[in-house]
PDB file of C-alpha atoms in Angstrom:
ATOM      1  CA  UNK N1164     -33.230  14.156 -24.863  1.00 66.00           C
ATOM      2  CA  UNK N1165     -32.127  13.526 -21.254  1.00 82.00           C
ATOM      3  CA  UNK N1166     -32.994   9.862 -21.675  1.00 95.00           C
ATOM      4  CA  UNK N1167     -30.615   9.623 -24.661  1.00 97.00           C
ATOM      5  CA  UNK N1168     -27.762  10.959 -22.542  1.00 98.00           C
ATOM      6  CA  UNK N1169     -28.548   8.583 -19.698  1.00 98.00           C
ATOM      7  CA  UNK N1170     -28.859   5.716 -22.160  1.00 98.00           C
ATOM      8  CA  UNK N1171     -25.310   6.448 -23.342  1.00 98.00           C
ATOM      9  CA  UNK N1172     -24.035   6.483 -19.741  1.00 98.00           C
ATOM     10  CA  UNK N1173     -25.671   3.097 -19.180  1.00 98.00           C
ATOM     11  CA  UNK N1174     -24.150   1.751 -22.420  1.00 98.00           C
ATOM     12  CA  UNK N1175     -20.741   2.907 -21.191  1.00 98.00           C
ATOM     13  CA  UNK N1176     -21.281   1.101 -17.878  1.00 98.00           C
ATOM     14  CA  UNK N1177     -21.850  -2.128 -19.801  1.00 98.00           C
ATOM     15  CA  UNK N1178     -18.877  -1.471 -22.108  1.00 98.00           C
ATOM     16  CA  UNK N1179     -16.779  -0.947 -19.004  1.00 98.00           C
ATOM     17  CA  UNK N1180     -17.704  -4.384 -17.652  1.00 98.00           C
ATOM     18  CA  UNK N1181     -16.891  -5.975 -21.002  1.00 97.00           C
ATOM     19  CA  UNK N1182     -13.470  -4.302 -21.077  1.00 97.00           C
ATOM     20  CA  UNK N1183     -12.458  -5.240 -17.520  1.00 96.00           C
ATOM     21  CA  UNK N1184     -13.738  -2.246 -15.561  1.00 96.00           C
ATOM     22  CA  UNK N1185     -16.499  -1.753 -13.028  1.00 97.00           C
ATOM     23  CA  UNK N1186     -20.163  -1.201 -13.964  1.00 98.00           C
ATOM     24  CA  UNK N1187     -20.128   2.592 -14.143  1.00 98.00           C
ATOM     25  CA  UNK N1188     -20.362   5.045 -17.024  1.00 98.00           C
ATOM     26  CA  UNK N1189     -20.848   8.789 -17.381  1.00 98.00           C
ATOM     27  CA  UNK N1190     -21.268  11.476 -20.001  1.00 98.00           C
ATOM     28  CA  UNK N1191     -20.937  15.225 -19.758  1.00 98.00           C
ATOM     29  CA  UNK N1192     -23.273  17.358 -21.828  1.00 98.00           C
ATOM     30  CA  UNK N1193     -22.943  20.966 -22.941  1.00 97.00           C
ATOM     31  CA  UNK N1194     -25.435  22.703 -25.250  1.00 95.00           C
ATOM     32  CA  UNK N1195     -27.414  19.468 -25.603  1.00 96.00           C
ATOM     33  CA  UNK N1196     -24.369  17.603 -26.980  1.00 97.00           C
ATOM     34  CA  UNK N1197     -22.167  14.982 -25.355  1.00 98.00           C
ATOM     35  CA  UNK N1198     -18.744  16.561 -25.000  1.00 98.00           C
ATOM     36  CA  UNK N1199     -17.059  13.776 -23.044  1.00 98.00           C
ATOM     37  CA  UNK N1200     -17.528  10.238 -21.858  1.00 98.00           C
ATOM     38  CA  UNK N1201     -16.027   8.169 -19.097  1.00 98.00           C
ATOM     39  CA  UNK N1202     -16.216   4.646 -17.832  1.00 98.00           C
ATOM     40  CA  UNK N1203     -14.764   2.992 -14.775  1.00 98.00           C
ATOM     41  CA  UNK N1204     -11.077   2.136 -15.329  1.00 97.00           C
ATOM     42  CA  UNK N1205     -10.013   1.454 -11.725  1.00 98.00           C
ATOM     43  CA  UNK N1206      -8.823  -2.123 -12.213  1.00 97.00           C
ATOM     44  CA  UNK N1207      -7.800  -1.664 -15.851  1.00 97.00           C
ATOM     45  CA  UNK N1208      -5.510   1.297 -15.077  1.00 97.00           C
ATOM     46  CA  UNK N1209      -4.708   0.371 -11.457  1.00 98.00           C
ATOM     47  CA  UNK N1210      -5.962   3.828 -10.512  1.00 98.00           C
ATOM     48  CA  UNK N1211      -8.518   4.076  -7.696  1.00 97.00           C
ATOM     49  CA  UNK N1212      -9.492   7.560  -8.914  1.00 98.00           C
ATOM     50  CA  UNK N1213     -10.505   6.388 -12.398  1.00 98.00           C
ATOM     51  CA  UNK N1214     -14.226   6.351 -11.763  1.00 98.00           C
ATOM     52  CA  UNK N1215     -16.504   7.021 -14.728  1.00 98.00           C
ATOM     53  CA  UNK N1216     -17.390  10.519 -13.546  1.00 98.00           C
ATOM     54  CA  UNK N1217     -13.769  11.486 -12.906  1.00 98.00           C
ATOM     55  CA  UNK N1218     -12.689  10.204 -16.337  1.00 98.00           C
ATOM     56  CA  UNK N1219     -15.527  12.164 -17.981  1.00 98.00           C
ATOM     57  CA  UNK N1220     -14.625  15.326 -16.033  1.00 98.00           C
ATOM     58  CA  UNK N1221     -10.961  15.042 -17.002  1.00 98.00           C
ATOM     59  CA  UNK N1222     -11.895  14.551 -20.660  1.00 98.00           C
ATOM     60  CA  UNK N1223     -14.345  17.480 -20.642  1.00 98.00           C
ATOM     61  CA  UNK N1224     -11.819  19.821 -19.035  1.00 98.00           C
ATOM     62  CA  UNK N1225      -9.190  18.900 -21.630  1.00 98.00           C
ATOM     63  CA  UNK N1226     -11.633  19.279 -24.510  1.00 97.00           C
ATOM     64  CA  UNK N1227     -12.992  22.635 -23.322  1.00 97.00           C
ATOM     65  CA  UNK N1228      -9.598  23.808 -22.016  1.00 98.00           C
ATOM     66  CA  UNK N1229     -11.046  24.872 -18.666  1.00 97.00           C
ATOM     67  CA  UNK N1230     -11.480  23.616 -15.124  1.00 97.00           C
ATOM     68  CA  UNK N1231     -14.918  25.258 -14.911  1.00 98.00           C
ATOM     69  CA  UNK N1232     -17.728  23.073 -16.237  1.00 98.00           C
ATOM     70  CA  UNK N1233     -20.561  25.231 -14.858  1.00 97.00           C
ATOM     71  CA  UNK N1234     -22.399  25.180 -18.196  1.00 97.00           C
ATOM     72  CA  UNK N1235     -22.396  21.375 -18.239  1.00 98.00           C
ATOM     73  CA  UNK N1236     -24.547  18.543 -16.932  1.00 98.00           C
ATOM     74  CA  UNK N1237     -23.341  15.101 -15.932  1.00 98.00           C
ATOM     75  CA  UNK N1238     -25.260  11.880 -16.560  1.00 98.00           C
ATOM     76  CA  UNK N1239     -24.074   8.888 -14.560  1.00 98.00           C
ATOM     77  CA  UNK N1240     -25.242   5.302 -14.556  1.00 98.00           C
ATOM     78  CA  UNK N1241     -25.044   5.435 -10.740  1.00 98.00           C
ATOM     79  CA  UNK N1242     -25.312   7.995  -7.970  1.00 98.00           C
ATOM     80  CA  UNK N1243     -21.824   9.497  -7.633  1.00 98.00           C
ATOM     81  CA  UNK N1244     -19.622   8.341  -4.765  1.00 98.00           C
ATOM     82  CA  UNK N1245     -18.127  10.882  -2.308  1.00 97.00           C
ATOM     83  CA  UNK N1246     -14.941  11.279  -4.379  1.00 98.00           C
ATOM     84  CA  UNK N1247     -16.892  11.882  -7.578  1.00 98.00           C
ATOM     85  CA  UNK N1248     -19.261  14.288  -5.831  1.00 98.00           C
ATOM     86  CA  UNK N1249     -16.240  16.267  -4.689  1.00 97.00           C
ATOM     87  CA  UNK N1250     -14.911  16.401  -8.245  1.00 98.00           C
ATOM     88  CA  UNK N1251     -18.357  17.463  -9.484  1.00 98.00           C
ATOM     89  CA  UNK N1252     -18.378  20.332  -6.997  1.00 98.00           C
ATOM     90  CA  UNK N1253     -14.766  21.297  -7.793  1.00 98.00           C
ATOM     91  CA  UNK N1254     -15.522  21.365 -11.522  1.00 98.00           C
ATOM     92  CA  UNK N1255     -18.722  23.337 -10.861  1.00 98.00           C
ATOM     93  CA  UNK N1256     -20.967  21.050 -12.912  1.00 98.00           C
ATOM     94  CA  UNK N1257     -24.461  22.509 -12.620  1.00 96.00           C
ATOM     95  CA  UNK N1258     -26.683  19.426 -12.833  1.00 98.00           C
ATOM     96  CA  UNK N1259     -26.257  15.721 -12.163  1.00 98.00           C
ATOM     97  CA  UNK N1260     -28.615  12.978 -13.329  1.00 98.00           C
ATOM     98  CA  UNK N1261     -28.108   9.398 -12.142  1.00 98.00           C
ATOM     99  CA  UNK N1262     -29.765   6.019 -12.631  1.00 98.00           C
ATOM    100  CA  UNK N1263     -28.722   3.449  -9.990  1.00 98.00           C
ATOM    101  CA  UNK N1264     -28.542   4.518  -6.338  1.00 98.00           C
ATOM    102  CA  UNK N1265     -25.765   4.103  -3.778  1.00 97.00           C
ATOM    103  CA  UNK N1266     -27.907   1.371  -2.196  1.00 97.00           C
ATOM    104  CA  UNK N1267     -28.076  -0.463  -5.541  1.00 98.00           C
ATOM    105  CA  UNK N1268     -24.274  -0.245  -5.739  1.00 98.00           C
ATOM    106  CA  UNK N1269     -23.933  -1.475  -2.154  1.00 97.00           C
ATOM    107  CA  UNK N1270     -25.905  -4.620  -3.061  1.00 97.00           C
ATOM    108  CA  UNK N1271     -23.173  -5.590  -5.552  1.00 98.00           C
ATOM    109  CA  UNK N1272     -20.309  -4.777  -3.135  1.00 96.00           C
ATOM    110  CA  UNK N1273     -19.594  -1.195  -4.154  1.00 97.00           C
ATOM    111  CA  UNK N1274     -20.204   0.084  -0.645  1.00 96.00           C
ATOM    112  CA  UNK N1275     -19.176   3.629   0.232  1.00 96.00           C
ATOM    113  CA  UNK N1276     -20.870   3.599   3.656  1.00 95.00           C
ATOM    114  CA  UNK N1277     -17.530   3.802   5.478  1.00 96.00           C
ATOM    115  CA  UNK N1278     -16.530   6.940   3.563  1.00 96.00           C
ATOM    116  CA  UNK N1279     -19.894   8.608   4.169  1.00 95.00           C
ATOM    117  CA  UNK N1280     -19.578   7.841   7.893  1.00 96.00           C
ATOM    118  CA  UNK N1281     -15.954   9.040   8.128  1.00 96.00           C
ATOM    119  CA  UNK N1282     -16.436  12.460   6.505  1.00 95.00           C
ATOM    120  CA  UNK N1283     -18.139  14.204   9.451  1.00 95.00           C
ATOM    121  CA  UNK N1284     -15.838  12.720  12.097  1.00 96.00           C
ATOM    122  CA  UNK N1285     -13.085  14.691  13.813  1.00 96.00           C
ATOM    123  CA  UNK N1286      -9.653  13.781  12.462  1.00 95.00           C
ATOM    124  CA  UNK N1287      -8.678  12.032  15.686  1.00 95.00           C
ATOM    125  CA  UNK N1288     -11.753   9.778  15.397  1.00 96.00           C
ATOM    126  CA  UNK N1289     -11.195   8.629  11.807  1.00 96.00           C
ATOM    127  CA  UNK N1290     -10.266   5.070  10.918  1.00 96.00           C
ATOM    128  CA  UNK N1291      -7.212   6.259   8.953  1.00 97.00           C
ATOM    129  CA  UNK N1292      -4.588   8.102  11.003  1.00 96.00           C
ATOM    130  CA  UNK N1293      -4.805  11.841  10.369  1.00 95.00           C
ATOM    131  CA  UNK N1294      -1.902  13.572  12.118  1.00 94.00           C
ATOM    132  CA  UNK N1295      -0.883  17.159  11.498  1.00 94.00           C
ATOM    133  CA  UNK N1296       2.855  17.860  11.181  1.00 95.00           C
ATOM    134  CA  UNK N1297       5.006  20.790   9.947  1.00 97.00           C
ATOM    135  CA  UNK N1298       2.147  23.294   9.683  1.00 96.00           C
ATOM    136  CA  UNK N1299       4.379  26.365  10.104  1.00 96.00           C
ATOM    137  CA  UNK N1300       6.611  25.275   7.249  1.00 97.00           C
ATOM    138  CA  UNK N1301       3.631  24.520   5.026  1.00 97.00           C
ATOM    139  CA  UNK N1302       2.006  27.884   5.739  1.00 96.00           C
ATOM    140  CA  UNK N1303       4.815  29.499   3.686  1.00 96.00           C
ATOM    141  CA  UNK N1304       3.194  28.218   0.479  1.00 97.00           C
ATOM    142  CA  UNK N1305      -0.204  29.547   1.563  1.00 96.00           C
ATOM    143  CA  UNK N1306       1.345  32.927   2.367  1.00 96.00           C
ATOM    144  CA  UNK N1307       2.984  33.045  -1.085  1.00 96.00           C
ATOM    145  CA  UNK N1308      -0.332  32.164  -2.716  1.00 95.00           C
ATOM    146  CA  UNK N1309      -2.198  34.753  -0.680  1.00 96.00           C
ATOM    147  CA  UNK N1310       0.221  37.501  -1.774  1.00 96.00           C
ATOM    148  CA  UNK N1311       0.420  36.424  -5.426  1.00 96.00           C
ATOM    149  CA  UNK N1312      -1.199  39.108  -7.568  1.00 96.00           C
ATOM    150  CA  UNK N1313      -1.492  37.197 -10.846  1.00 96.00           C
ATOM    151  CA  UNK N1314      -3.006  33.968  -9.508  1.00 93.00           C
ATOM    152  CA  UNK N1315      -5.860  32.185 -11.245  1.00 91.00           C
ATOM    153  CA  UNK N1316      -8.409  31.534  -8.540  1.00 88.00           C
ATOM    154  CA  UNK N1317     -10.522  28.408  -8.671  1.00 86.00           C
TER     155      UNK N1317
END
């Protein structure tokens, strides 16, 4: 059955190419059924966050009316990038299956090496300027959240 889900993710990656997107597709499965699909829409939608996994996660959350996908598995035509891995962790997806590797993607100019190398660096050593300002003012929102008794934690 897993191969059927991966086959659909691969089909979506090809559909994405044919419709102007990048070569990436994903499906999210719950109870051995595909509940959502996603394909790369970065250039089609002019949205750098519209990776196949992110689109599938957004669709699954809407369909299931929850931000918690812990009972789900994700099948991706390629090893998820750092952004998609973050979204996978945030959505609590329990299992990820992938076909192509990050090195395969790098060979066709989808190279996330810079991002992987930047993550562990101190803010002052990162390529993009990371400068903290107005922390005391911003802490007010955190204090309100901390004291809120009816918050939905995630």
